[in-house]
mmCIF file of C-alpha atoms and ligand atoms in Angstrom:
data_model
loop_
_atom_site.group_PDB
_atom_site.id
_atom_site.type_symbol
_atom_site.label_atom_id
_atom_site.label_comp_id
_atom_site.label_asym_id
_atom_site.label_seq_id
_atom_site.Cartn_x
_atom_site.Cartn_y
_atom_site.Cartn_z
ATOM 1 C CA MET K 291 89.140 108.347 79.571
ATOM 2 C CA ARG K 292 90.483 104.832 80.147
ATOM 3 C CA ALA K 293 88.220 102.100 78.806
ATOM 4 C CA LYS K 294 87.574 99.515 81.532
ATOM 5 C CA ILE K 295 88.564 95.893 81.292
ATOM 6 C CA VAL K 296 87.084 92.908 83.124
ATOM 7 C CA ALA K 297 89.226 89.744 82.916
ATOM 8 C CA GLY K 298 88.170 86.292 84.128
ATOM 9 C CA ASN K 299 90.915 84.107 85.558
ATOM 10 C CA TRP K 300 89.446 80.641 85.602
ATOM 11 C CA LYS K 301 92.525 79.072 87.324
ATOM 12 C CA MET K 302 92.478 75.298 87.326
ATOM 13 C CA HIS K 303 88.653 74.873 87.149
ATOM 14 C CA GLY K 304 86.110 73.338 84.874
ATOM 15 C CA THR K 305 85.979 70.667 82.145
ATOM 16 C CA ARG K 306 86.024 71.106 78.452
ATOM 17 C CA ALA K 307 82.283 71.086 78.216
ATOM 18 C CA GLU K 308 81.805 73.449 81.181
ATOM 19 C CA SER K 309 84.230 75.915 79.614
ATOM 20 C CA ALA K 310 82.319 75.920 76.363
ATOM 21 C CA THR K 311 79.011 76.336 78.197
ATOM 22 C CA LEU K 312 80.415 79.294 80.222
ATOM 23 C CA ILE K 313 81.778 81.007 77.164
ATOM 24 C CA ASP K 314 78.503 80.602 75.274
ATOM 25 C CA ALA K 315 76.588 82.056 78.222
ATOM 26 C CA ILE K 316 78.992 84.988 78.528
ATOM 27 C CA ILE K 317 78.776 85.875 74.824
ATOM 28 C CA ALA K 318 74.983 85.544 74.898
ATOM 29 C CA GLY K 319 74.754 87.895 77.946
ATOM 30 C CA LEU K 320 77.031 90.683 76.724
ATOM 31 C CA ARG K 321 75.534 93.998 75.521
ATOM 32 C CA ALA K 322 76.813 96.137 72.642
ATOM 33 C CA ASP K 323 78.163 98.642 75.140
ATOM 34 C CA SER K 324 79.766 96.083 77.508
ATOM 35 C CA ALA K 325 83.219 96.785 78.873
ATOM 36 C CA GLN K 326 86.173 94.883 77.203
ATOM 37 C CA CYS K 327 86.016 91.330 78.447
ATOM 38 C CA VAL K 328 89.074 88.921 78.606
ATOM 39 C CA LEU K 329 88.725 85.232 79.393
ATOM 40 C CA CYS K 330 91.671 83.254 80.700
ATOM 41 C CA PRO K 331 90.834 79.482 80.610
ATOM 42 C CA PRO K 332 93.347 76.709 81.434
ATOM 43 C CA PHE K 333 95.954 76.248 78.663
ATOM 44 C CA VAL K 334 94.411 73.058 77.398
ATOM 45 C CA TYR K 335 91.102 74.717 76.596
ATOM 46 C CA LEU K 336 92.543 77.767 74.842
ATOM 47 C CA SER K 337 92.068 76.416 71.299
ATOM 48 C CA ASP K 338 88.464 75.413 72.009
ATOM 49 C CA ALA K 339 87.795 78.843 73.543
ATOM 50 C CA TRP K 340 89.269 80.552 70.579
ATOM 51 C CA ARG K 341 86.928 78.726 68.232
ATOM 52 C CA LEU K 342 83.984 80.175 70.169
ATOM 53 C CA LEU K 343 85.385 83.643 70.640
ATOM 54 C CA ARG K 344 86.991 84.301 67.261
ATOM 55 C CA GLY K 345 85.556 87.272 65.462
ATOM 56 C CA GLY K 346 83.669 88.493 68.557
ATOM 57 C CA SER K 347 84.348 91.189 71.136
ATOM 58 C CA VAL K 348 85.601 88.969 73.917
ATOM 59 C CA ALA K 349 89.400 88.563 74.002
ATOM 60 C CA LEU K 350 91.280 85.405 74.953
ATOM 61 C CA GLY K 351 94.053 85.375 77.534
ATOM 62 C CA ALA K 352 96.300 82.776 79.129
ATOM 63 C CA GLN K 353 97.147 82.442 82.819
ATOM 64 C CA ASP K 354 100.900 82.196 82.431
ATOM 65 C CA VAL K 355 103.634 82.169 79.860
ATOM 66 C CA CYS K 356 107.294 80.835 79.728
ATOM 67 C CA ALA K 357 110.021 83.458 79.839
ATOM 68 C CA GLU K 358 111.971 81.512 77.177
ATOM 69 C CA THR K 359 111.128 81.622 73.477
ATOM 70 C CA HIS K 360 111.481 77.847 72.698
ATOM 71 C CA GLY K 361 113.521 74.848 73.507
ATOM 72 C CA ALA K 362 113.894 72.057 76.024
ATOM 73 C CA PHE K 363 111.589 73.321 78.736
ATOM 74 C CA THR K 364 109.271 70.441 79.499
ATOM 75 C CA GLY K 365 105.755 71.433 80.416
ATOM 76 C CA GLU K 366 106.161 75.179 79.467
ATOM 77 C CA ILE K 367 104.165 77.200 76.925
ATOM 78 C CA SER K 368 105.793 80.005 74.967
ATOM 79 C CA ALA K 369 104.288 83.416 74.057
ATOM 80 C CA ALA K 370 104.444 82.399 70.353
ATOM 81 C CA MET K 371 102.321 79.370 71.116
ATOM 82 C CA LEU K 372 99.718 81.422 73.013
ATOM 83 C CA LYS K 373 99.570 83.849 70.089
ATOM 84 C CA ASP K 374 99.183 80.936 67.757
ATOM 85 C CA VAL K 375 96.051 79.751 69.557
ATOM 86 C CA GLY K 376 94.353 83.223 69.581
ATOM 87 C CA CYS K 377 95.574 84.786 72.845
ATOM 88 C CA GLN K 378 95.837 88.517 73.022
ATOM 89 C CA TYR K 379 96.505 88.760 76.748
ATOM 90 C CA VAL K 380 98.493 86.790 79.324
ATOM 91 C CA LEU K 381 98.690 87.077 83.188
ATOM 92 C CA VAL K 382 102.186 87.360 84.478
ATOM 93 C CA GLY K 383 103.197 87.277 88.143
ATOM 94 C CA HIS K 384 99.841 86.185 89.539
ATOM 95 C CA SER K 385 100.304 85.759 93.274
ATOM 96 C CA GLU K 386 99.656 81.958 93.085
ATOM 97 C CA ARG K 387 102.523 81.677 90.605
ATOM 98 C CA ARG K 388 104.768 83.828 92.852
ATOM 99 C CA ALA K 389 103.858 81.934 96.107
ATOM 100 C CA LEU K 390 103.198 78.444 94.986
ATOM 101 C CA TYR K 391 105.694 78.092 92.175
ATOM 102 C CA GLY K 392 108.425 80.334 93.445
ATOM 103 C CA GLU K 393 108.335 82.980 90.745
ATOM 104 C CA ASP K 394 110.353 85.985 91.781
ATOM 105 C CA SER K 395 109.999 89.415 90.317
ATOM 106 C CA GLN K 396 112.961 88.987 88.025
ATOM 107 C CA LEU K 397 111.340 85.994 86.383
ATOM 108 C CA VAL K 398 107.999 87.839 86.206
ATOM 109 C CA ALA K 399 109.821 90.670 84.448
ATOM 110 C CA ARG K 400 111.261 88.196 81.849
ATOM 111 C CA LYS K 401 107.846 86.687 81.315
ATOM 112 C CA PHE K 402 106.467 90.200 80.843
ATOM 113 C CA ALA K 403 109.178 90.874 78.186
ATOM 114 C CA ALA K 404 108.548 87.539 76.443
ATOM 115 C CA ALA K 405 104.831 88.381 76.177
ATOM 116 C CA LEU K 406 105.503 91.821 74.753
ATOM 117 C CA SER K 407 107.970 90.474 72.269
ATOM 118 C CA ARG K 408 105.218 88.346 70.639
ATOM 119 C CA GLY K 409 102.621 91.111 70.712
ATOM 120 C CA LEU K 410 100.713 89.778 73.660
ATOM 121 C CA THR K 411 99.329 92.253 76.280
ATOM 122 C CA PRO K 412 100.801 91.175 79.687
ATOM 123 C CA ILE K 413 98.439 91.673 82.624
ATOM 124 C CA LEU K 414 101.089 92.238 85.285
ATOM 125 C CA CYS K 415 99.796 91.201 88.747
ATOM 126 C CA VAL K 416 101.218 92.890 91.852
ATOM 127 C CA GLY K 417 100.120 92.888 95.419
ATOM 128 C CA GLU K 418 101.166 92.533 99.042
ATOM 129 C CA GLN K 419 100.613 89.709 101.533
ATOM 130 C CA LEU K 420 98.701 90.366 104.650
ATOM 131 C CA ALA K 421 101.763 90.503 106.912
ATOM 132 C CA GLU K 422 103.325 93.062 104.559
ATOM 133 C CA ARG K 423 100.238 95.211 104.718
ATOM 134 C CA GLU K 424 100.063 94.956 108.484
ATOM 135 C CA ALA K 425 103.753 95.936 108.619
ATOM 136 C CA GLY K 426 102.963 99.066 106.590
ATOM 137 C CA ARG K 427 105.026 97.693 103.635
ATOM 138 C CA THR K 428 102.354 97.712 100.838
ATOM 139 C CA GLN K 429 103.834 100.521 98.840
ATOM 140 C CA GLU K 430 107.383 99.102 99.148
ATOM 141 C CA VAL K 431 106.302 95.636 98.034
ATOM 142 C CA VAL K 432 104.203 96.848 95.074
ATOM 143 C CA ALA K 433 106.963 99.331 94.043
ATOM 144 C CA SER K 434 109.563 96.610 93.917
ATOM 145 C CA GLN K 435 107.323 94.360 91.925
ATOM 146 C CA LEU K 436 106.761 97.140 89.393
ATOM 147 C CA ASP K 437 110.364 98.264 89.392
ATOM 148 C CA ALA K 438 111.568 94.796 88.494
ATOM 149 C CA VAL K 439 109.499 95.059 85.203
ATOM 150 C CA THR K 440 110.326 98.732 84.428
ATOM 151 C CA GLY K 441 114.014 97.994 85.185
ATOM 152 C CA LEU K 442 114.127 95.229 82.605
ATOM 153 C CA CYS K 443 111.708 96.505 79.963
ATOM 154 C CA GLY K 444 111.620 100.309 80.627
ATOM 155 C CA VAL K 445 108.540 102.335 81.544
ATOM 156 C CA PRO K 446 107.391 102.760 77.871
ATOM 157 C CA ALA K 447 106.778 98.920 77.914
ATOM 158 C CA LEU K 448 103.842 99.602 80.230
ATOM 159 C CA ASP K 449 102.113 101.422 77.414
ATOM 160 C CA ALA K 450 101.298 98.011 75.928
ATOM 161 C CA ALA K 451 100.429 96.374 79.257
ATOM 162 C CA VAL K 452 97.761 96.230 81.879
ATOM 163 C CA ILE K 453 98.473 96.138 85.621
ATOM 164 C CA ALA K 454 96.328 94.298 88.158
ATOM 165 C CA TYR K 455 96.631 95.186 91.766
ATOM 166 C CA GLU K 456 95.633 92.105 93.760
ATOM 167 C CA PRO K 457 96.231 92.182 97.489
ATOM 168 C CA VAL K 458 97.111 88.555 98.262
ATOM 169 C CA TRP K 459 94.981 88.601 101.394
ATOM 170 C CA ALA K 460 91.881 89.339 99.353
ATOM 171 C CA ILE K 461 92.343 86.575 96.756
ATOM 172 C CA GLY K 462 89.843 83.841 97.055
ATOM 173 C CA THR K 463 89.246 84.720 100.700
ATOM 174 C CA GLY K 464 85.985 86.677 100.353
ATOM 175 C CA ARG K 465 87.800 89.509 102.049
ATOM 176 C CA THR K 466 87.871 92.429 99.573
ATOM 177 C CA ALA K 467 89.931 95.547 99.827
ATOM 178 C CA THR K 468 87.627 98.467 100.571
ATOM 179 C CA PRO K 469 87.221 100.869 97.585
ATOM 180 C CA GLY K 470 89.383 103.280 99.526
ATOM 181 C CA GLN K 471 92.152 100.719 100.181
ATOM 182 C CA ALA K 472 92.149 99.765 96.423
ATOM 183 C CA GLN K 473 92.104 103.365 95.344
ATOM 184 C CA ASP K 474 95.074 104.303 97.572
ATOM 185 C CA VAL K 475 97.297 101.620 96.046
ATOM 186 C CA HIS K 476 96.057 102.275 92.427
ATOM 187 C CA GLU K 477 96.882 105.914 92.871
ATOM 188 C CA PHE K 478 100.288 105.078 94.310
ATOM 189 C CA ILE K 479 101.040 102.887 91.256
ATOM 190 C CA ARG K 480 99.942 105.513 88.808
ATOM 191 C CA GLN K 481 101.884 108.338 90.614
ATOM 192 C CA ARG K 482 104.977 106.187 90.691
ATOM 193 C CA MET K 483 104.863 105.745 87.020
ATOM 194 C CA ALA K 484 103.944 109.397 86.416
ATOM 195 C CA GLY K 485 107.340 110.205 87.876
ATOM 196 C CA GLN K 486 108.808 108.661 84.831
ATOM 197 C CA ASP K 487 106.209 109.093 82.058
ATOM 198 C CA ALA K 488 103.131 111.126 82.744
ATOM 199 C CA LYS K 489 101.314 109.998 79.622
ATOM 200 C CA ILE K 490 101.784 106.346 80.138
ATOM 201 C CA ALA K 491 100.792 106.714 83.778
ATOM 202 C CA ALA K 492 97.526 108.473 82.747
ATOM 203 C CA ASP K 493 96.759 105.833 80.079
ATOM 204 C CA VAL K 494 97.626 102.547 81.659
ATOM 205 C CA ARG K 495 94.676 100.425 82.906
ATOM 206 C CA ILE K 496 95.029 99.261 86.526
ATOM 207 C CA LEU K 497 92.550 96.511 87.398
ATOM 208 C CA TYR K 498 91.629 95.462 90.962
ATOM 209 C CA GLY K 499 91.539 91.819 91.831
ATOM 210 C CA GLY K 500 90.699 89.949 94.995
ATOM 211 C CA SER K 501 87.168 88.750 95.842
ATOM 212 C CA VAL K 502 85.411 90.995 93.291
ATOM 213 C CA LYS K 503 81.768 89.977 93.161
ATOM 214 C CA ALA K 504 78.628 91.280 91.560
ATOM 215 C CA GLY K 505 77.814 92.870 94.900
ATOM 216 C CA ASN K 506 81.002 94.947 95.331
ATOM 217 C CA ALA K 507 82.140 95.554 91.732
ATOM 218 C CA ARG K 508 80.216 98.836 91.169
ATOM 219 C CA GLU K 509 81.733 100.619 94.185
ATOM 220 C CA LEU K 510 85.256 99.365 93.358
ATOM 221 C CA PHE K 511 85.010 100.328 89.760
ATOM 222 C CA ALA K 512 83.764 103.822 90.732
ATOM 223 C CA MET K 513 87.113 104.662 92.196
ATOM 224 C CA PRO K 514 88.978 107.125 89.868
ATOM 225 C CA ASP K 515 92.055 104.904 89.437
ATOM 226 C CA VAL K 516 90.286 101.546 89.229
ATOM 227 C CA ASP K 517 89.943 100.599 85.593
ATOM 228 C CA GLY K 518 88.170 97.307 85.864
ATOM 229 C CA GLY K 519 88.770 93.943 87.526
ATOM 230 C CA LEU K 520 90.629 90.671 87.451
ATOM 231 C CA ILE K 521 88.060 88.189 88.636
ATOM 232 C CA GLY K 522 88.725 84.658 89.951
ATOM 233 C CA GLY K 523 85.990 82.743 91.565
ATOM 234 C CA ALA K 524 83.098 84.908 90.395
ATOM 235 C CA SER K 525 84.280 84.546 86.792
ATOM 236 C CA LEU K 526 83.179 80.840 86.785
ATOM 237 C CA LYS K 527 79.473 81.748 86.979
ATOM 238 C CA ALA K 528 78.168 83.414 83.874
ATOM 239 C CA ASP K 529 75.483 85.467 85.605
ATOM 240 C CA GLU K 530 77.844 86.749 88.347
ATOM 241 C CA PHE K 531 80.597 87.523 85.793
ATOM 242 C CA LEU K 532 78.114 89.347 83.417
ATOM 243 C CA SER K 533 76.887 91.450 86.421
ATOM 244 C CA ILE K 534 80.496 92.430 87.091
ATOM 245 C CA VAL K 535 81.027 93.300 83.450
ATOM 246 C CA ALA K 536 77.831 95.339 83.573
ATOM 247 C CA ALA K 537 79.151 97.281 86.592
ATOM 248 C CA ALA K 538 82.177 98.284 84.473
ATOM 249 C CA SER K 539 80.164 99.180 81.440
ATOM 250 C CA GLY K 540 78.375 102.219 80.067
HETATM 251 P P1 PGA W 726 89.280 85.881 93.417
HETATM 252 O O1 PGA W 726 90.649 85.705 92.572
HETATM 253 O O2 PGA W 726 88.422 86.778 92.549
HETATM 254 O O3 PGA W 726 88.723 84.515 93.516
HETATM 255 O O4 PGA W 726 89.666 86.463 94.707
HETATM 256 C C1 PGA W 726 91.209 86.808 91.893
HETATM 257 C C2 PGA W 726 92.443 86.345 91.188
HETATM 258 O O5 PGA W 726 93.195 85.450 91.756
HETATM 259 O O6 PGA W 726 92.788 86.912 90.147
#
């Protein structure tokens, strides 16, 4: 039985005070049997977040990481730095990083490796654009994004990782994949990995992301290969996020 995870990706939202208020409200609203929660605030609020989360059940994550370990890389943040401020998780390959900042699958694979090398759990984001889905290329796109990582790091590396399937056309658009559409791709991802390592394929958590809300979380999480969610917009409202966590719990 795979334990579900619900991760909140705050993107570039909120102030320092709002972040603290949101964390306090989330902590206060969690139950003893709540699913594993991960919060990914902006870099500059990570230390503050860690002070509030430390010793509790909610894990801290970052939204990105540099592929390099250290050096003259102005503006970048290394995996060791993230670890140093309390992160356990880090998103790699979010579609906004791929589309807006030109990150290709090779760079994403190097970021994945950098995260693992410092004991961070990478949440590897994969997903197709609308035109790719309409052209019937969803599996091909997702497979090539996965293969870049397994090609560099090997399939066993996925044992220490989480995958997030996020169809780009569903991110921030209010247009969610149907539970059936999500399940089809999650099953494809798992089967593709099973071809190389059945145990890792059976154990790896595959989250769904893309306009998950309190109102659709339960039916998405009920799918056999959907192991929780990566939540953007709805993670900025404590009540909404807690309802999504509740849908993944118990
Ligand atoms: P959304 O974002 O929930 O606002 O669609 C999801 C994501 O980008 O991870």
